[in-house]
XYZ file of C-alpha atoms in Angstrom:
701
model
C -52.358 -36.390 74.083
C -50.425 -33.694 75.899
C -53.591 -32.248 77.389
C -54.754 -35.638 78.559
C -51.739 -36.079 80.790
C -52.863 -33.290 83.118
C -56.584 -33.945 83.164
C -56.475 -36.088 86.273
C -54.962 -33.337 88.435
C -57.137 -31.257 90.791
C -58.825 -28.433 88.947
C -56.764 -25.497 90.400
C -53.467 -27.228 89.629
C -54.655 -28.222 86.186
C -55.819 -24.664 85.470
C -52.496 -23.143 86.537
C -50.571 -25.676 84.470
C -52.867 -24.995 81.502
C -52.358 -21.212 81.742
C -48.612 -21.634 82.138
C -48.385 -23.646 78.924
C -50.777 -21.387 76.990
C -48.958 -18.174 77.945
C -45.432 -19.519 77.410
C -43.480 -17.889 74.546
C -43.117 -19.791 71.294
C -41.296 -18.946 68.044
C -42.438 -15.609 66.539
C -45.112 -15.026 69.189
C -43.520 -11.829 70.498
C -43.075 -10.597 66.918
C -46.759 -11.149 66.131
C -47.862 -9.384 69.315
C -45.537 -6.456 68.581
C -47.031 -6.056 65.095
C -50.553 -6.066 66.500
C -49.689 -3.529 69.209
C -47.864 -1.173 66.843
C -50.674 -1.177 64.272
C -53.434 -0.705 66.878
C -51.498 2.090 68.595
C -50.947 3.928 65.316
C -54.679 3.744 64.566
C -55.505 5.105 68.022
C -53.027 7.995 67.732
C -54.221 8.973 64.246
C -57.881 8.944 65.287
C -57.239 10.881 68.491
C -54.937 13.429 66.868
C -57.308 14.149 63.987
C -60.464 13.921 66.143
C -61.938 10.942 64.290
C -64.793 9.273 66.212
C -65.440 5.520 66.459
C -61.739 4.705 66.588
C -62.618 1.414 68.289
C -63.732 0.083 64.897
C -60.362 0.697 63.298
C -58.559 -0.775 66.309
C -60.711 -3.914 66.248
C -59.993 -4.388 62.545
C -56.286 -4.336 63.328
C -56.857 -7.477 65.395
C -59.103 -9.168 62.814
C -57.265 -8.669 59.513
C -55.378 -11.737 58.272
C -51.644 -11.775 59.009
C -50.726 -15.219 57.671
C -49.147 -14.067 54.392
C -48.650 -10.732 52.577
C -51.031 -11.931 49.858
C -53.666 -12.859 52.426
C -53.261 -9.449 54.071
C -53.704 -7.589 50.777
C -56.697 -9.661 49.700
C -58.291 -9.421 53.132
C -57.737 -5.655 53.362
C -58.995 -4.977 49.837
C -62.100 -7.098 50.259
C -62.864 -5.591 53.660
C -62.584 -2.043 52.310
C -64.846 -2.867 49.370
C -67.457 -4.530 51.566
C -67.280 -1.673 54.063
C -68.366 0.735 51.346
C -71.029 -1.682 50.081
C -72.329 -2.222 53.623
C -72.572 1.508 54.272
C -74.395 2.022 50.979
C -76.777 -0.860 51.769
C -77.644 0.458 55.226
C -78.105 4.081 54.194
C -80.064 3.299 51.027
C -82.385 0.671 52.482
C -82.895 2.588 55.737
C -84.072 5.607 53.784
C -86.910 3.523 52.360
C -88.170 2.206 55.715
C -87.188 4.798 58.325
C -90.618 6.487 58.317
C -92.603 3.250 58.689
C -92.055 1.809 62.220
C -93.299 -1.726 61.545
C -91.411 -2.058 58.271
C -88.357 -0.468 59.913
C -88.450 -3.084 62.686
C -88.804 -5.948 60.204
C -85.942 -4.509 58.143
C -83.711 -4.520 61.239
C -84.594 -8.155 62.027
C -83.915 -9.126 58.408
C -80.599 -7.294 58.498
C -79.588 -9.160 61.670
C -80.416 -12.451 59.926
C -78.393 -11.434 56.875
C -75.425 -10.491 59.074
C -75.320 -13.833 60.885
C -75.845 -15.739 57.647
C -72.844 -13.870 56.249
C -70.800 -14.887 59.302
C -71.531 -18.543 58.623
C -71.111 -18.581 54.848
C -68.310 -16.058 54.277
C -64.782 -16.166 55.671
C -64.830 -14.450 59.058
C -62.331 -11.730 58.154
C -64.590 -10.597 55.314
C -67.934 -11.188 57.021
C -66.801 -9.083 59.984
C -66.937 -6.027 57.731
C -70.665 -6.249 57.172
C -71.271 -7.316 60.767
C -69.453 -4.384 62.347
C -71.206 -1.907 60.102
C -74.584 -3.364 61.101
C -73.624 -3.439 64.785
C -72.928 0.289 64.893
C -75.163 1.805 62.224
C -78.442 0.172 63.340
C -78.397 2.016 66.709
C -77.589 5.219 64.778
C -80.919 4.999 62.980
C -82.871 4.860 66.253
C -81.475 8.147 67.535
C -83.746 11.185 67.454
C -81.268 13.194 65.421
C -81.363 14.763 61.956
C -80.790 12.358 59.086
C -77.720 14.377 58.110
C -76.102 13.557 61.463
C -76.751 9.831 61.051
C -75.278 9.855 57.544
C -72.275 11.842 58.735
C -71.615 9.422 61.601
C -71.859 6.482 59.202
C -69.241 8.068 56.950
C -67.005 8.693 59.972
C -67.346 5.007 60.773
C -66.245 4.058 57.251
C -63.299 6.429 57.553
C -62.229 4.934 60.905
C -62.342 1.422 59.432
C -60.374 2.577 56.385
C -57.631 3.931 58.642
C -57.410 0.607 60.465
C -57.190 -1.278 57.168
C -54.539 1.044 55.709
C -52.329 1.041 58.812
C -52.481 -2.735 59.250
C -51.755 -3.418 55.583
C -48.795 -1.033 55.535
C -47.358 -2.511 58.735
C -47.724 -6.107 57.542
C -46.200 -5.432 54.124
C -43.268 -3.641 55.755
C -42.603 -6.601 58.039
C -43.095 -9.122 55.214
C -39.838 -7.999 53.599
C -37.973 -9.428 56.591
C -40.042 -12.614 56.710
C -39.127 -14.635 53.602
C -40.341 -18.155 52.965
C -43.506 -20.181 52.598
C -45.911 -19.593 55.495
C -47.282 -23.127 55.179
C -44.205 -25.269 54.583
C -41.846 -23.444 56.967
C -44.001 -23.952 60.106
C -44.400 -27.628 59.197
C -40.638 -27.934 58.706
C -40.008 -26.257 62.079
C -42.281 -28.729 63.841
C -40.744 -31.732 62.096
C -37.291 -30.459 63.076
C -38.410 -30.128 66.712
C -39.683 -33.729 66.745
C -36.483 -34.891 65.013
C -34.304 -33.252 67.688
C -36.264 -34.834 70.535
C -36.341 -38.327 69.023
C -32.642 -38.055 68.240
C -31.938 -37.859 71.979
C -33.746 -41.152 72.558
C -32.171 -42.793 69.505
C -28.655 -41.905 70.674
C -29.359 -42.956 74.292
C -29.024 -39.408 75.627
C -31.265 -37.763 78.221
C -33.905 -35.695 76.404
C -32.588 -32.204 75.825
C -34.524 -29.628 77.878
C -34.664 -27.166 74.990
C -35.937 -29.868 72.624
C -38.619 -30.888 75.128
C -39.738 -27.281 75.566
C -39.935 -26.643 71.822
C -42.039 -29.750 71.185
C -44.292 -28.973 74.160
C -44.797 -25.365 73.044
C -45.704 -26.427 69.511
C -48.065 -29.103 70.856
C -49.882 -26.627 73.114
C -50.083 -24.063 70.307
C -51.767 -26.618 68.056
C -52.266 -26.292 64.321
C -55.036 -23.680 64.123
C -52.733 -20.960 62.751
C -51.512 -23.171 59.914
C -55.038 -24.346 59.103
C -56.258 -20.754 58.998
C -53.353 -19.789 56.745
C -54.263 -22.655 54.405
C -57.926 -21.654 54.259
C -57.053 -18.053 53.380
C -54.259 -18.887 50.962
C -54.447 -18.649 47.168
C -53.279 -22.242 46.726
C -55.316 -24.699 44.695
C -57.985 -26.779 46.501
C -55.964 -29.951 45.859
C -52.838 -28.498 47.498
C -54.839 -27.121 50.444
C -56.429 -30.512 51.051
C -53.093 -32.319 50.907
C -51.331 -29.866 53.191
C -54.335 -29.886 55.519
C -53.772 -33.616 55.954
C -50.066 -33.045 56.590
C -50.838 -30.339 59.171
C -53.225 -32.659 61.045
C -50.698 -35.509 61.065
C -47.822 -33.268 62.149
C -50.017 -32.034 65.003
C -50.650 -35.643 65.988
C -46.919 -36.389 65.807
C -46.197 -33.433 68.102
C -48.788 -34.616 70.634
C -47.255 -38.091 70.766
C -43.691 -36.751 70.992
C -44.597 -34.293 73.755
C -45.944 -37.211 75.797
C -42.698 -39.226 75.676
C -40.760 -37.294 78.374
C -43.797 -37.210 80.675
C -44.149 -40.999 80.497
C -40.401 -41.543 81.073
C -40.044 -43.255 77.710
C -37.096 -45.679 77.914
C -36.532 -47.361 74.533
C -34.766 -50.684 74.236
C -31.824 -51.202 71.916
C -34.095 -52.462 69.120
C -36.422 -49.480 69.731
C -33.485 -47.125 69.289
C -32.671 -48.734 65.936
C -36.252 -48.123 64.852
C -36.073 -44.550 66.141
C -33.067 -43.913 63.901
C -35.088 -45.119 60.908
C -38.031 -42.947 61.946
C -35.762 -39.934 62.363
C -34.256 -40.501 58.927
C -37.759 -40.645 57.459
C -38.776 -37.418 59.247
C -35.702 -35.627 57.947
C -36.349 -36.944 54.423
C -39.955 -35.678 54.512
C -38.815 -32.313 55.839
C -36.144 -31.970 53.136
C -38.557 -32.965 50.363
C -41.172 -30.447 51.498
C -38.618 -27.642 51.737
C -37.434 -28.441 48.199
C -40.958 -28.715 46.714
C -40.638 -32.451 46.126
C -43.213 -35.169 46.706
C -42.114 -37.135 49.821
C -41.262 -40.714 49.017
C -43.485 -43.525 50.273
C -42.281 -44.907 53.614
C -42.591 -48.440 54.948
C -40.800 -49.341 58.172
C -39.480 -52.895 58.267
C -38.516 -53.684 61.868
C -35.505 -55.764 62.761
C -36.049 -59.456 63.382
C -35.285 -58.916 67.067
C -37.807 -56.070 67.206
C -40.860 -58.239 67.778
C -42.989 -56.120 70.146
C -42.324 -52.420 69.632
C -43.318 -49.852 72.224
C -46.927 -48.669 71.537
C -45.824 -45.027 71.466
C -43.085 -45.832 68.976
C -45.656 -47.682 66.880
C -47.867 -44.567 66.895
C -44.928 -42.434 65.769
C -44.110 -44.857 62.924
C -47.724 -44.994 61.743
C -48.061 -41.208 61.785
C -44.846 -40.650 59.823
C -45.963 -43.268 57.281
C -49.311 -41.502 56.861
C -47.618 -38.137 56.233
C -45.920 -39.610 53.176
C -49.129 -41.359 52.078
C -50.962 -38.022 51.901
C -49.098 -37.269 48.664
C -49.839 -40.626 47.034
C -50.784 -40.206 43.385
C -49.375 -36.686 43.106
C -46.801 -35.886 40.469
C -45.419 -32.551 41.687
C -46.148 -30.076 44.468
C -45.560 -27.109 42.172
C -48.187 -28.471 39.787
C -50.904 -28.050 42.405
C -49.734 -24.973 44.307
C -51.104 -22.300 41.997
C -53.075 -23.943 39.233
C -54.518 -21.121 37.083
C -57.632 -23.189 36.433
C -58.411 -23.123 40.141
C -58.736 -19.352 40.185
C -62.209 -19.688 38.761
C -63.149 -21.526 41.950
C -62.355 -18.580 44.200
C -65.638 -17.253 45.485
C -67.074 -15.135 48.237
C -69.450 -17.795 49.602
C -68.422 -21.247 50.750
C -69.372 -24.095 48.431
C -72.203 -25.374 50.654
C -73.659 -21.932 51.443
C -77.099 -22.933 50.138
C -76.913 -26.681 50.785
C -75.845 -26.957 54.429
C -78.754 -26.375 56.865
C -76.269 -25.505 59.622
C -75.805 -22.057 58.065
C -79.536 -21.341 58.271
C -79.738 -22.630 61.847
C -76.843 -20.448 62.939
C -78.341 -17.363 61.262
C -81.731 -17.903 62.923
C -80.199 -18.308 66.377
C -77.962 -15.263 65.965
C -80.822 -13.160 64.609
C -82.992 -14.180 67.574
C -80.284 -13.173 70.075
C -79.624 -9.786 68.451
C -83.369 -9.081 68.146
C -83.874 -9.777 71.863
C -81.124 -7.296 72.768
C -82.519 -4.727 70.353
C -86.021 -4.977 71.817
C -84.737 -4.866 75.414
C -82.742 -1.656 75.120
C -85.458 0.058 73.059
C -88.278 -0.972 75.409
C -86.245 0.347 78.366
C -85.352 3.550 76.475
C -81.733 2.895 77.448
C -79.699 3.560 74.277
C -76.459 3.443 76.243
C -76.616 -0.362 76.331
C -76.907 -0.657 72.547
C -73.448 -2.250 72.788
C -75.464 -5.427 73.463
C -76.249 -5.681 69.743
C -72.608 -4.936 68.891
C -71.552 -7.699 71.288
C -73.976 -10.225 69.773
C -72.696 -9.583 66.271
C -69.014 -9.459 67.214
C -69.180 -12.590 69.357
C -70.858 -14.251 66.396
C -67.406 -14.212 64.794
C -66.467 -17.089 67.096
C -69.851 -18.607 67.863
C -69.893 -21.045 64.950
C -69.604 -24.218 67.005
C -70.325 -22.254 70.181
C -69.835 -23.873 73.561
C -69.724 -23.262 77.272
C -65.981 -22.730 77.065
C -66.378 -19.773 74.706
C -69.129 -18.307 76.863
C -66.798 -18.475 79.862
C -64.098 -16.717 77.860
C -66.560 -14.034 76.760
C -67.728 -13.266 80.290
C -64.186 -13.350 81.661
C -62.946 -11.094 78.861
C -65.799 -8.630 79.393
C -65.118 -8.471 83.130
C -61.366 -8.028 82.705
C -61.545 -5.644 79.739
C -64.651 -3.740 80.844
C -64.602 -3.575 84.634
C -60.977 -4.140 85.645
C -59.056 -2.489 82.798
C -61.772 -0.219 81.376
C -63.513 1.225 84.427
C -60.469 0.628 86.609
C -58.379 2.890 84.400
C -61.133 5.527 84.526
C -60.923 5.610 88.311
C -57.208 5.165 88.943
C -55.366 6.216 85.761
C -57.218 8.545 83.368
C -57.904 11.367 85.895
C -54.136 11.787 86.272
C -53.347 11.923 82.539
C -53.215 15.228 80.709
C -51.880 14.220 77.287
C -52.166 11.559 74.646
C -48.711 10.267 75.620
C -49.958 8.913 78.940
C -53.034 7.357 77.340
C -50.780 5.765 74.701
C -48.814 3.963 77.416
C -52.059 2.636 78.919
C -53.349 1.639 75.478
C -50.125 -0.212 74.628
C -50.278 -2.124 77.913
C -53.897 -3.231 77.410
C -53.408 -4.100 73.725
C -50.245 -6.096 74.470
C -52.069 -7.956 77.246
C -55.007 -8.751 74.950
C -52.787 -9.623 71.968
C -50.712 -12.072 73.999
C -53.879 -13.966 74.870
C -55.097 -13.719 71.269
C -51.968 -15.587 70.147
C -52.760 -18.514 72.455
C -54.366 -21.664 71.115
C -58.092 -21.528 70.201
C -58.869 -22.773 73.711
C -57.978 -19.340 75.128
C -57.450 -16.875 72.281
C -60.971 -15.446 72.257
C -60.472 -14.151 75.802
C -57.898 -11.710 74.424
C -60.220 -10.418 71.694
C -63.049 -9.908 74.195
C -60.724 -7.956 76.520
C -59.727 -5.662 73.657
C -63.321 -5.180 72.442
C -64.585 -4.275 75.930
C -61.742 -1.813 76.582
C -61.969 -0.212 73.130
C -65.753 0.202 73.344
C -65.297 2.212 76.548
C -62.277 4.329 75.663
C -62.227 4.708 71.866
C -65.754 5.825 71.033
C -64.852 9.524 71.082
C -61.656 11.467 70.418
C -61.192 12.129 74.150
C -60.341 10.159 77.271
C -63.612 8.835 78.665
C -63.801 9.479 82.424
C -67.591 9.295 82.859
C -68.384 6.155 84.829
C -72.045 6.252 83.819
C -71.156 5.993 80.127
C -68.660 3.231 80.843
C -71.227 1.489 83.043
C -73.821 1.558 80.252
C -71.390 0.141 77.720
C -70.243 -2.650 80.031
C -73.845 -3.488 80.958
C -74.632 -3.675 77.239
C -71.705 -6.031 76.693
C -72.843 -8.293 79.543
C -76.443 -8.223 78.289
C -75.308 -9.302 74.835
C -73.208 -12.107 76.307
C -76.079 -13.306 78.506
C -78.492 -13.430 75.580
C -75.939 -15.225 73.381
C -75.380 -17.734 76.195
C -79.129 -18.235 76.586
C -79.802 -18.729 72.871
C -76.719 -20.679 71.792
C -76.016 -22.712 74.918
C -79.255 -23.176 76.838
C -82.063 -23.189 74.274
C -80.403 -24.960 71.338
C -77.008 -25.919 72.688
C -75.452 -29.375 72.817
C -72.547 -30.740 74.880
C -69.249 -30.349 73.064
C -68.527 -34.085 73.291
C -71.817 -34.959 71.586
C -71.314 -32.284 68.938
C -67.790 -33.592 68.324
C -69.113 -37.152 67.962
C -71.897 -36.185 65.552
C -69.579 -34.024 63.440
C -67.137 -36.924 63.147
C -70.036 -39.216 62.208
C -71.157 -36.657 59.624
C -67.694 -36.722 58.055
C -67.737 -40.514 57.830
C -71.083 -40.358 56.032
C -69.964 -37.525 53.743
C -66.851 -39.440 52.673
C -69.075 -42.477 52.085
C -71.357 -40.337 49.934
C -68.317 -39.007 48.089
C -67.235 -42.585 47.350
C -70.666 -43.387 45.908
C -70.408 -40.583 43.347
C -70.371 -42.067 39.845
C -66.944 -42.147 38.251
C -68.320 -40.336 35.221
C -70.947 -38.136 36.915
C -71.714 -34.806 35.328
C -70.370 -31.679 37.047
C -68.142 -33.945 39.094
C -65.489 -31.297 39.709
C -67.973 -28.960 41.409
C -69.333 -31.801 43.537
C -65.833 -32.725 44.661
C -65.184 -29.107 45.671
C -68.417 -28.987 47.670
C -67.597 -32.208 49.503
C -64.018 -31.088 50.115
C -65.011 -27.777 51.704
C -67.775 -29.246 53.860
C -65.620 -32.105 55.140
C -62.636 -29.812 55.775
C -64.863 -27.444 57.768
C -66.075 -30.420 59.803
C -62.492 -31.498 60.488
C -61.799 -28.039 61.920
C -64.984 -28.203 63.972
C -64.006 -31.579 65.450
C -60.618 -30.170 66.480
C -62.300 -27.143 68.026
C -64.794 -29.275 69.936
C -61.983 -31.561 71.130
C -60.348 -28.545 72.774
C -63.656 -27.573 74.365
C -64.398 -31.004 75.890
C -61.538 -30.439 78.342
C -63.498 -27.552 79.893
C -66.784 -29.423 80.354
C -67.442 -31.076 83.692
C -70.126 -33.438 84.926
C -70.818 -37.115 85.588
C -69.947 -38.115 82.011
C -66.657 -36.181 81.911
C -64.369 -39.226 81.971
C -66.373 -40.947 79.247
C -66.300 -37.782 77.124
C -62.530 -37.487 77.536
C -62.074 -41.080 76.396
C -64.240 -40.375 73.346
C -62.180 -37.245 72.675
C -58.964 -39.252 72.820
C -60.267 -41.879 70.396
C -61.594 -39.368 67.868
C -58.318 -37.423 67.953
C -56.531 -40.669 67.095
C -58.962 -41.552 64.299
C -59.255 -38.152 62.643
C -55.733 -37.881 61.090
C -56.249 -41.265 59.437
C -59.678 -40.237 58.185
C -58.163 -37.020 56.797
C -55.520 -39.053 54.972
C -58.265 -41.324 53.637
C -60.099 -38.263 52.285
C -56.985 -36.928 50.553
C -56.301 -40.319 48.961
C -59.937 -40.715 47.898
C -59.924 -37.268 46.267
C -56.704 -38.119 44.436
C -58.314 -41.320 43.164
C -61.448 -39.494 42.023
C -59.376 -36.957 40.087
C -57.855 -39.632 37.845
C -60.877 -39.921 35.474
C -60.969 -36.127 35.195
C -57.333 -36.001 34.124
C -57.034 -39.208 32.082
C -59.704 -40.997 29.986
C -58.464 -44.439 31.037
C -61.740 -45.727 32.418
C -63.704 -44.889 29.301
C -61.622 -47.436 27.422
C -61.504 -50.149 30.094
C -64.976 -51.104 31.200
C -63.867 -53.988 33.427
C -61.577 -51.686 35.428
C -64.335 -49.108 35.747
C -66.814 -51.728 37.024
C -64.295 -53.156 39.502
C -63.441 -49.659 40.687
C -67.123 -48.795 41.159
C -67.665 -51.969 43.182
C -64.671 -51.048 45.339
C -66.084 -47.535 45.905
C -69.532 -48.912 46.800
C -68.051 -51.324 49.338
C -65.914 -48.494 50.744
C -69.051 -46.388 51.217
C -70.763 -49.288 52.953
C -67.971 -49.875 55.444
C -67.716 -46.126 56.179
C -71.462 -45.997 56.872
C -71.039 -49.005 59.138
C -68.303 -47.189 61.083
C -70.507 -44.097 61.332
C -73.311 -46.195 62.821
C -70.985 -47.687 65.420
C -69.588 -44.290 66.458
C -73.150 -42.940 66.701
C -74.134 -45.900 68.888
C -76.372 -47.556 66.303
C -76.445 -51.171 65.185
C -74.789 -51.941 61.871
C -76.161 -54.653 59.582
C -73.709 -53.993 56.740
C -72.054 -57.116 55.335
C -68.371 -56.510 54.805
C -67.158 -57.445 51.314
C -64.670 -54.594 51.149
C -61.481 -56.665 51.160
C -62.902 -58.990 48.514
C -63.777 -56.012 46.276
C -60.200 -54.744 46.554
C -58.824 -58.169 45.637
C -61.094 -58.169 42.580
C -59.900 -54.690 41.579
C -56.271 -55.715 42.060
C -56.687 -58.808 39.893
C -58.461 -56.814 37.161
C -55.761 -54.148 37.029
C -52.926 -56.688 37.068
C -54.618 -58.555 34.239
C -54.863 -55.352 32.199
C -51.251 -54.429 32.920
C -50.067 -57.827 31.682
C -51.561 -57.131 28.263
C -49.733 -55.269 25.566
C -50.635 -51.609 25.247
C -49.546 -48.065 25.881
C -47.152 -47.683 28.780
C -48.920 -44.497 29.907
C -52.143 -46.463 30.441
C -50.299 -49.085 32.462
C -48.640 -46.398 34.574
C -51.974 -44.780 35.362
C -53.506 -48.140 36.224
C -50.628 -48.832 38.598
C -51.239 -45.438 40.213
C -54.928 -46.265 40.651
C -53.981 -49.582 42.235
C -51.525 -47.913 44.626
C -54.121 -45.337 45.689
C -56.762 -48.032 46.157
C -54.336 -50.096 48.229
C -53.712 -47.106 50.506
C -57.459 -46.583 50.863
C -57.975 -50.256 51.698
C -55.206 -50.198 54.314
C -56.437 -46.992 55.980
C -60.067 -48.114 55.954
C -59.386 -51.537 57.464
C -57.184 -49.967 60.136
C -59.934 -47.496 61.065
C -62.620 -50.178 60.936
C -60.650 -52.406 63.280
C -60.245 -49.652 65.881
C -63.779 -48.278 65.632
């Protein structure tokens, strides 16, 4: 909602306001940038001092390795090192078999490109980048007319450079972690809830909104929730806990957006509104306290005063969002029970759950392979090996091309121009000729890395610009253990970068691209249908746990994609812009409720896995199945409406819930074990939440 308030301004003013908000400091931003700069600088100094080539690889890894938690850093670093060695062994071993057969060699390269992009789509990016970077650099090695010993030696130097980057980053992060105690998921949520609490407290107590409170809420709203979502994805928490906290993160982000809008709209609550605000603030503080103390937040229902007949719409949105945050934990018994379930360790895997089921992975790999193959054939047909950075650019930009868009292409070109021409070649003309020691180059390197890192810590709408600046500058100045002052070499590398970006733009945006608004709509529709399919799963289906995990991961990935596309829609212009922005606004309002519905549905589906209640009570099982079938039908009906299709579904959803409620109440009135009655009451409460959320969504859609 914050972004929408500035969309109507003229483009230059909107752009300046956007950059001002994106580049503003926020809590721990300077600390994160300092850690990135220190680690990258140490890698550069070590490689230069000990004459280690391909230092740009180690420096790039410094920017890619996970920094969310010490555990994530260790796991990421260890996996990357292992896959680096495996990748080098794969390339050297397989290349030896095909290097003397040109046609087979060419087909092997194309197949390797496909494998690299498939890995990007099906493996976590931090890990997949290992294989990708090795392919990006080693494939051009094999085309050089040099002895095989030289190619092998350069490959080993590359592995050594990457190892230095991994070791330095891991050591730096573990050293800093000692001074950064606390949960990296709960603490950021608590900070954001506290910021909202402080702002709403001003309105509740009839005080002018505090400037510091406004700034904190605005900064958090602009930053978004991508960092917390990424930390959740890479954490070692159980799938159940990650799904629950993912719902909380989405709702807290929504709460921040609404709160950040209040000062801009000159929100002036009435006396009855202020009474409600005090209740809301008490609920926010209670949720925050419960989360900090590892307790399940209590269910919240706001009962307005009799005089409070027509509440302000914004206040109503705040109340609904706070209520949904508590509902996310419905049916849970303890947070600690789900945080690190030993049984969930068996579910940790290298590939995502839908790696071989989701056709999107195959489509992405084919498009990426096509782009890299075009670049490879262009620079070989022109006998211009200096622009082999085009292949490197294709593979590295693939790290952020999943859900590619015009916005990311703009960031890539802008980053290449700034990092390659302005900072890279500009420093070669005006700075490097006057430096005679590594000390001077270190100052330049720190400046460029700090500049790039500050942009990398922006929201996803701008962060890739920073990475592209760093990649372009490093490719020019960190290939050899010397300051590169040859403009022809720099020119070739920058031309290669631009060629790679042009081909990626052509393949991903022009040939098979789709407007971000349409992609956002279809992804949201896909989630509605997936949750409907999840509801249709038999209560006693075989291998149900694995199916739930597959659905959970696919739907969660789609939620992230919708958020990403929502950010991108702002940057797309044309005759349908206003309509697309309205669609964006509606989907952003619907998605937190749909996420809460998913969490509640998963909690309901877990009951038969944990308790054999339904096996003994056939009437409850039948009523529950009817409820699930009607839920699936109404979700499919909503999906059809969002997709612009007619819906012929007859709605018997409310009647099926009434039938389930009567059946459960009848069972609970009979004599029997109290534990069975308790579980039946839990099932009824979860089903009631599902019914309420579904009818609310259905009414709006």
